[in-house]
Amino acid sequence: MDSQEWPEPVVPVQSLSESGLTEIPANYVKPPSERPHAVSFLDGPEQGLKIPVIDLGGLVGDSGERRATMQAMWDACKEWGFFQVVNHGVSLDLVEKMRKLWKEFFHLPMEEKKAYANSPKSYEGYGSRLGVAKDAILDWTDYFFFHLSPDSVKNLDKWPLRPETLRGTAEEYGRELVKLCGVLMKVLSIGLGLDEGYLQKVFGGDDIGACMRVCLYPKCPQPELTLGLSPHSDPGGLTVLLADERVRGLQVRKGDAWISVQPAPGAFIVNVGDQIQVISNSVYNSVEHRVIANSVEERLSLAFFYNPRADLPIGPAPELVTPHHPPLYPTIKFEEYRLYVRKLGLHGKSVVESLKAM
Ligand code: OGA
Ligand code: NI
């Protein structure tokens, strides 16, 4: 098999969904133990369990407010690996424009979208698969993946031409989210007892990597047999998710339970990725999450990934390593790590944990 190609022809989930089938194809049916109700299922909001919502306005308040806001974020990164941010400074108009344009993109004729069909070589473009294992059980999702930074890998030719304002809007959105992540990186550095610029510097300063995966979860006739997205932790640094405000689906692991996330109005959902778990030597946690399919409404979410520069070695910060806290992970380049993840596909937290054996 050519390792640069998919092992089987790719069928967009959206075309399956729109064909009106009443049973999902066998290659989307998860084994019973991986189906959504096979594990203890606590619905977060009803149970009162929720990922913390943090008002970033507190960072420009008086010193007490600032401290409390930072503390909330540190606690969230340790206990949940996830939090929501409101008052984050990104224009809500821009956010709504972004949502609307991508929804339009996914409703263009299939032939037009297929012109952007991606390959496992770079993943850029329109696709439906993660990982190249043959005969894999697939997830009920289509996506569009593209790079925003650094300029050397950003390729506007691979971004959709229509809707016409999409490229410009996505660039502006990317710049705003890079700024937001810069702020979060400072707070997270301070929480490790390090200089506020520490994480940014380790990530490559201004040369960080930024990319997006816009995910479409079409309606699914048998959501109890499959998943929108299998359990995984995010391989990169930070993820800023713009979740669908109307259609729930994201679940975060808390112990043995999966907690549903209800996005607050105007919020982003932020989570720590594997690279920050590694640098923090497991002070902060990159937590597993998954997406549930549903039969009633399609769901759109936009994941922005803030990553270290690809060629920089990432390992536990030497400042955090002591005789009592030996390094839990080896030091490897992010590009090597990402290759490894892409080959395996989504496998819970086994990827970062398997680093320990290296
Ligand atoms: C991801 C992800 C969640 C969602 O793209 O890594 O976890 O709600 N997405 O689409
Ligand atoms: Ni994720």
Coordinates of C-alpha atoms and ligand atoms in Angstrom, one line a residue:
M1 CA 0.0 0.0 0.0
D2 CA 1.2 3.5 -0.8
S3 CA 1.5 5.1 2.7
Q4 CA 0.5 8.4 1.1
E5 CA -3.0 7.2 0.3
W6 CA -6.0 6.0 2.3
P7 CA -6.3 2.3 2.6
E8 CA -9.9 2.3 1.3
P9 CA -11.9 4.7 -0.8
V10 CA -13.2 7.5 1.4
V11 CA -17.0 8.0 1.6
P12 CA -18.1 11.3 3.1
V13 CA -20.4 10.7 6.1
Q14 CA -22.5 13.5 4.9
S15 CA -23.4 11.7 1.7
L16 CA -24.3 8.6 3.7
S17 CA -26.5 10.6 6.0
E18 CA -28.2 12.4 3.1
S19 CA -28.9 9.1 1.3
G20 CA -31.6 8.5 3.9
L21 CA -30.3 5.1 5.0
T22 CA -31.8 3.7 8.2
E23 CA -28.9 1.5 9.2
I24 CA -25.4 2.6 9.3
P25 CA -22.8 0.7 7.3
A26 CA -20.9 -2.1 9.2
N27 CA -17.6 -0.2 9.2
Y28 CA -19.2 2.5 11.5
V29 CA -20.5 0.0 14.1
K30 CA -18.3 0.1 17.2
P31 CA -17.8 -3.0 19.2
P32 CA -20.3 -3.1 22.1
S33 CA -17.7 -2.0 24.7
E34 CA -17.0 1.2 22.8
R35 CA -20.5 2.3 22.2
P36 CA -21.7 5.5 23.9
H37 CA -23.8 3.8 26.6
A38 CA -21.5 1.0 27.4
V39 CA -19.7 3.1 30.1
S40 CA -21.2 4.9 33.1
F41 CA -23.1 7.7 31.5
L42 CA -23.5 10.8 33.6
D43 CA -25.0 13.7 31.8
G44 CA -23.0 16.6 33.1
P45 CA -25.4 19.6 33.3
E46 CA -28.2 17.5 34.9
Q47 CA -25.9 15.9 37.4
G48 CA -24.4 19.3 38.3
L49 CA -21.0 18.3 37.1
K50 CA -19.6 20.9 34.7
I51 CA -16.3 22.0 33.4
P52 CA -15.4 25.3 35.0
V53 CA -16.4 28.5 33.2
I54 CA -13.8 31.2 33.5
D55 CA -14.4 34.9 32.9
L56 CA -11.1 36.2 31.4
G57 CA -12.2 39.8 32.3
G58 CA -10.7 38.9 35.7
L59 CA -7.2 39.0 34.2
V60 CA -7.4 42.7 33.9
G61 CA -9.1 43.3 37.2
D62 CA -7.4 44.1 40.5
S63 CA -4.7 41.8 41.8
G64 CA -7.2 39.7 43.9
E65 CA -9.4 39.1 40.9
R66 CA -6.4 38.4 38.7
R67 CA -5.1 35.8 41.1
A68 CA -8.5 34.1 41.5
T69 CA -8.9 33.9 37.7
M70 CA -5.5 32.4 37.3
Q71 CA -6.1 30.0 40.1
A72 CA -9.4 28.8 38.5
M73 CA -7.5 28.1 35.3
W74 CA -4.7 26.2 37.1
D75 CA -7.2 24.1 39.0
A76 CA -9.2 23.4 35.9
C77 CA -6.0 22.2 34.0
K78 CA -5.2 19.8 36.8
E79 CA -8.7 18.5 37.6
W80 CA -10.4 18.6 34.3
G81 CA -7.8 19.4 31.6
F82 CA -10.8 21.5 30.2
F83 CA -12.4 24.8 30.9
Q84 CA -14.6 27.3 29.1
V85 CA -13.6 30.9 28.7
V86 CA -16.1 33.8 28.3
N87 CA -15.2 37.5 27.9
H88 CA -12.2 36.3 25.9
G89 CA -11.8 39.4 23.8
V90 CA -12.5 37.7 20.4
S91 CA -15.3 39.5 18.6
L92 CA -18.5 37.5 18.8
D93 CA -19.4 38.9 15.3
L94 CA -16.3 37.3 13.9
V95 CA -17.1 34.0 15.7
E96 CA -20.6 33.9 14.2
K97 CA -19.3 34.8 10.8
M98 CA -16.9 31.9 11.0
R99 CA -19.6 29.4 12.0
K100 CA -21.9 30.6 9.3
L101 CA -19.3 30.4 6.5
W102 CA -18.2 26.9 7.4
K103 CA -21.8 25.7 7.6
E104 CA -22.2 27.1 4.1
F105 CA -19.0 25.4 2.9
F106 CA -20.3 22.0 4.1
H107 CA -23.6 22.6 2.3
L108 CA -21.9 23.2 -1.1
P109 CA -22.4 20.5 -3.7
M110 CA -20.4 17.3 -2.9
E111 CA -18.4 17.6 -6.1
E112 CA -17.1 21.0 -5.1
K113 CA -16.0 19.8 -1.7
K114 CA -14.4 16.7 -3.1
A115 CA -12.1 18.9 -5.1
Y116 CA -10.3 19.5 -1.7
A117 CA -10.2 15.8 -0.8
N118 CA -7.2 15.2 1.5
S119 CA -4.6 12.5 1.8
P120 CA -2.8 11.2 4.9
K121 CA 0.4 12.9 3.6
S122 CA -0.6 16.2 5.2
Y123 CA -4.3 15.8 6.1
E124 CA -4.9 19.3 4.6
G125 CA -8.3 19.6 3.0
Y126 CA -11.7 17.8 3.1
G127 CA -11.7 14.4 4.7
S128 CA -13.4 11.8 6.8
R129 CA -10.7 9.6 8.2
L130 CA -8.0 9.8 10.9
G131 CA -5.4 7.2 10.8
V132 CA -4.6 4.8 7.9
A133 CA -5.3 1.4 9.5
K134 CA -7.1 -0.8 7.0
D135 CA -10.5 -2.1 8.0
A136 CA -10.7 0.4 10.8
I137 CA -14.1 1.2 12.3
L138 CA -14.7 4.8 11.3
D139 CA -16.2 7.7 13.1
W140 CA -19.4 9.5 12.0
T141 CA -17.8 12.8 11.0
D142 CA -16.4 14.7 8.0
Y143 CA -13.9 17.6 8.5
F144 CA -11.8 20.2 6.8
F145 CA -8.3 20.6 8.1
F146 CA -5.9 23.5 7.3
H147 CA -2.8 25.3 8.6
L148 CA -2.8 28.9 9.7
S149 CA 0.8 29.2 10.9
P150 CA 3.7 29.3 10.4
D151 CA 3.7 30.9 7.0
S152 CA 5.9 28.2 5.6
V153 CA 3.2 25.6 5.9
K154 CA 0.1 27.8 5.5
N155 CA -1.2 27.0 2.0
L156 CA -4.1 29.2 1.0
D157 CA -4.6 27.2 -2.2
K158 CA -5.8 24.3 0.0
W159 CA -8.4 26.4 1.7
P160 CA -11.9 26.6 0.3
L161 CA -12.5 29.3 -2.4
R162 CA -16.2 29.5 -1.6
P163 CA -17.9 31.0 0.3
E164 CA -15.9 34.0 -0.9
T165 CA -15.2 35.6 2.4
L166 CA -14.2 32.4 4.1
R167 CA -10.4 32.7 3.6
G168 CA -10.2 36.2 4.9
T169 CA -12.4 35.4 7.9
A170 CA -10.5 32.3 8.8
E171 CA -7.2 34.2 8.7
E172 CA -8.6 36.9 11.0
Y173 CA -10.1 34.3 13.3
G174 CA -6.7 32.5 13.4
R175 CA -4.9 35.7 14.4
E176 CA -7.4 36.4 17.2
L177 CA -7.1 32.9 18.5
V178 CA -3.3 33.0 18.4
K179 CA -3.5 36.1 20.6
L180 CA -5.9 34.4 23.0
C181 CA -3.6 31.4 23.3
G182 CA -0.7 33.7 24.0
V183 CA -2.6 35.0 27.1
L184 CA -3.5 31.5 28.2
M185 CA 0.1 30.3 27.8
K186 CA 1.3 33.0 30.2
V187 CA -1.2 32.0 32.9
L188 CA -0.3 28.4 32.5
S189 CA 3.4 29.2 32.8
I190 CA 2.9 31.1 36.0
G191 CA 0.9 28.2 37.4
L192 CA 3.9 26.0 37.0
G193 CA 6.0 28.4 39.0
L194 CA 7.8 29.4 35.8
D195 CA 8.4 32.7 34.1
E196 CA 5.3 33.9 32.3
G197 CA 7.1 33.6 28.9
Y198 CA 8.3 30.1 29.5
L199 CA 5.8 28.0 27.6
Q200 CA 5.7 30.4 24.7
K201 CA 9.5 30.2 24.4
V202 CA 9.5 26.4 24.5
F203 CA 6.8 26.4 21.8
G204 CA 9.1 28.5 19.5
G205 CA 8.2 32.1 20.3
D206 CA 6.4 33.6 17.3
D207 CA 6.9 30.5 15.2
I208 CA 4.3 28.4 16.9
G209 CA 2.1 26.1 14.7
A210 CA -1.6 26.8 14.4
C211 CA -4.1 24.8 12.5
M212 CA -7.8 24.1 12.5
R213 CA -10.1 21.2 12.0
V214 CA -13.7 22.1 11.3
C215 CA -15.9 19.1 12.1
L216 CA -19.3 18.3 10.7
Y217 CA -21.3 15.6 12.5
P218 CA -24.1 14.7 10.1
K219 CA -27.4 13.2 11.5
C220 CA -26.9 9.6 12.3
P221 CA -29.8 7.1 12.1
Q222 CA -28.2 4.8 14.8
P223 CA -26.2 7.0 17.2
E224 CA -26.2 4.3 19.9
L225 CA -24.0 2.1 17.7
T226 CA -21.2 4.6 16.8
L227 CA -19.4 7.8 17.8
G228 CA -19.0 11.2 16.2
L229 CA -15.4 11.1 17.3
S230 CA -13.6 8.3 19.2
P231 CA -12.0 9.0 22.6
H232 CA -8.7 10.7 22.2
S233 CA -6.5 13.4 23.8
D234 CA -5.3 16.2 21.6
P235 CA -1.7 15.7 20.5
G236 CA -0.7 19.4 20.4
G237 CA -0.4 22.3 22.9
L238 CA -3.8 23.9 23.5
T239 CA -7.1 23.4 21.8
V240 CA -9.7 26.2 21.5
L241 CA -13.0 24.7 20.5
L242 CA -16.0 26.7 19.2
A243 CA -18.7 24.1 19.8
D244 CA -22.2 24.1 18.4
E245 CA -24.3 26.1 20.8
R246 CA -27.5 24.3 19.9
V247 CA -26.4 20.7 19.5
R248 CA -24.5 19.0 22.3
G249 CA -22.2 16.1 21.6
L250 CA -18.8 16.7 23.3
Q251 CA -18.1 14.6 26.3
V252 CA -15.1 14.9 28.6
R253 CA -13.8 12.0 30.7
K254 CA -13.9 12.4 34.5
G255 CA -12.8 9.3 36.2
D256 CA -15.0 6.5 34.8
A257 CA -17.7 8.8 33.6
W258 CA -18.3 10.9 30.4
I259 CA -19.5 14.4 31.2
S260 CA -21.5 16.2 28.5
V261 CA -20.3 19.8 27.9
Q262 CA -22.9 22.5 27.4
P263 CA -21.2 25.5 25.9
A264 CA -21.9 28.8 27.7
P265 CA -23.2 31.6 25.4
G266 CA -20.3 33.1 23.5
A267 CA -17.7 30.8 25.1
F268 CA -14.8 28.9 23.8
I269 CA -14.0 25.5 25.2
V270 CA -10.3 25.2 26.0
N271 CA -8.3 22.1 26.7
V272 CA -4.8 21.1 27.4
G273 CA -3.1 18.9 24.8
D274 CA -0.4 16.2 25.2
Q275 CA 2.5 18.6 24.7
I276 CA 1.5 20.7 27.7
Q277 CA 1.0 17.6 29.8
V278 CA 4.6 16.5 28.8
I279 CA 6.2 19.9 29.5
S280 CA 4.4 20.2 32.8
N281 CA 5.5 16.7 33.6
S282 CA 1.9 15.8 34.3
V283 CA 1.0 18.8 36.5
Y284 CA -1.6 19.7 33.8
N285 CA -3.6 17.0 32.2
S286 CA -4.4 16.3 28.6
V287 CA -7.8 14.7 29.1
E288 CA -9.7 12.3 26.9
H289 CA -12.8 13.4 25.2
R290 CA -15.2 12.1 22.5
V291 CA -18.2 13.2 20.5
I292 CA -21.6 11.5 20.5
A293 CA -23.6 11.3 17.3
N294 CA -27.3 12.1 17.2
S295 CA -30.2 11.4 14.9
V296 CA -32.0 14.7 15.2
E297 CA -29.6 17.6 14.2
E298 CA -26.3 17.9 12.4
R299 CA -23.6 19.5 14.6
L300 CA -20.7 21.8 13.5
S301 CA -17.7 22.5 15.7
L302 CA -14.5 24.4 14.9
A303 CA -11.3 23.2 16.7
F304 CA -8.3 25.5 16.7
F305 CA -5.0 23.8 17.6
Y306 CA -2.1 25.8 19.1
N307 CA 1.1 23.7 18.8
P308 CA 4.8 23.9 19.3
R309 CA 6.9 24.6 16.3
A310 CA 7.2 21.2 14.5
D311 CA 11.0 20.8 14.7
L312 CA 11.5 21.7 18.4
P313 CA 12.2 18.9 20.9
I314 CA 9.6 18.9 23.7
G315 CA 10.1 17.2 27.0
P316 CA 9.4 17.8 30.7
A317 CA 10.7 21.3 31.8
P318 CA 14.0 20.7 33.6
E319 CA 12.8 23.2 36.3
L320 CA 10.0 20.8 37.2
V321 CA 12.2 17.7 37.5
T322 CA 13.4 16.8 40.9
P323 CA 14.4 13.6 42.7
H324 CA 10.8 13.4 43.8
H325 CA 9.4 14.2 40.4
P326 CA 11.5 12.3 37.8
P327 CA 10.8 13.0 34.2
L328 CA 7.7 11.0 33.1
Y329 CA 8.3 11.5 29.4
P330 CA 11.2 11.4 26.9
T331 CA 12.0 14.5 24.8
I332 CA 10.8 14.2 21.2
K333 CA 10.0 16.6 18.4
F334 CA 6.4 17.5 18.0
E335 CA 6.5 16.5 14.3
E336 CA 7.6 13.0 15.2
Y337 CA 4.9 12.7 17.8
R338 CA 2.3 13.9 15.4
L339 CA 3.3 11.3 12.8
Y340 CA 3.0 8.6 15.4
V341 CA -0.5 9.8 16.3
R342 CA -1.6 10.1 12.7
K343 CA -0.5 6.5 12.0
L344 CA -2.4 5.1 15.0
G345 CA -5.6 7.2 14.6
L346 CA -7.6 8.0 17.7
H347 CA -6.9 5.7 20.7
G348 CA -7.8 7.4 23.9
K349 CA -4.7 8.3 25.9
S350 CA -2.6 5.4 24.8
V351 CA -0.4 7.6 22.6
V352 CA 0.9 9.9 25.2
E353 CA 1.1 7.2 27.8
S354 CA 3.1 4.9 25.5
L355 CA 5.8 7.6 25.3
K356 CA 6.6 6.6 28.9
A357 CA 7.9 3.3 27.6
M358 CA 10.3 5.0 25.1
Ligands
OGA1 C1 -11.0 17.5 18.1 C2 -12.2 17.4 19.0 C3 -14.5 18.0 19.5 C4 -15.7 18.5 18.8 O1 -11.3 18.0 16.9 O2 -9.9 17.1 18.5 O3 -12.1 16.9 20.0 O4 -16.7 18.8 19.5 N1 -13.4 18.0 18.6 O5 -15.7 18.5 17.5
NI2 NI -10.0 16.6 20.5

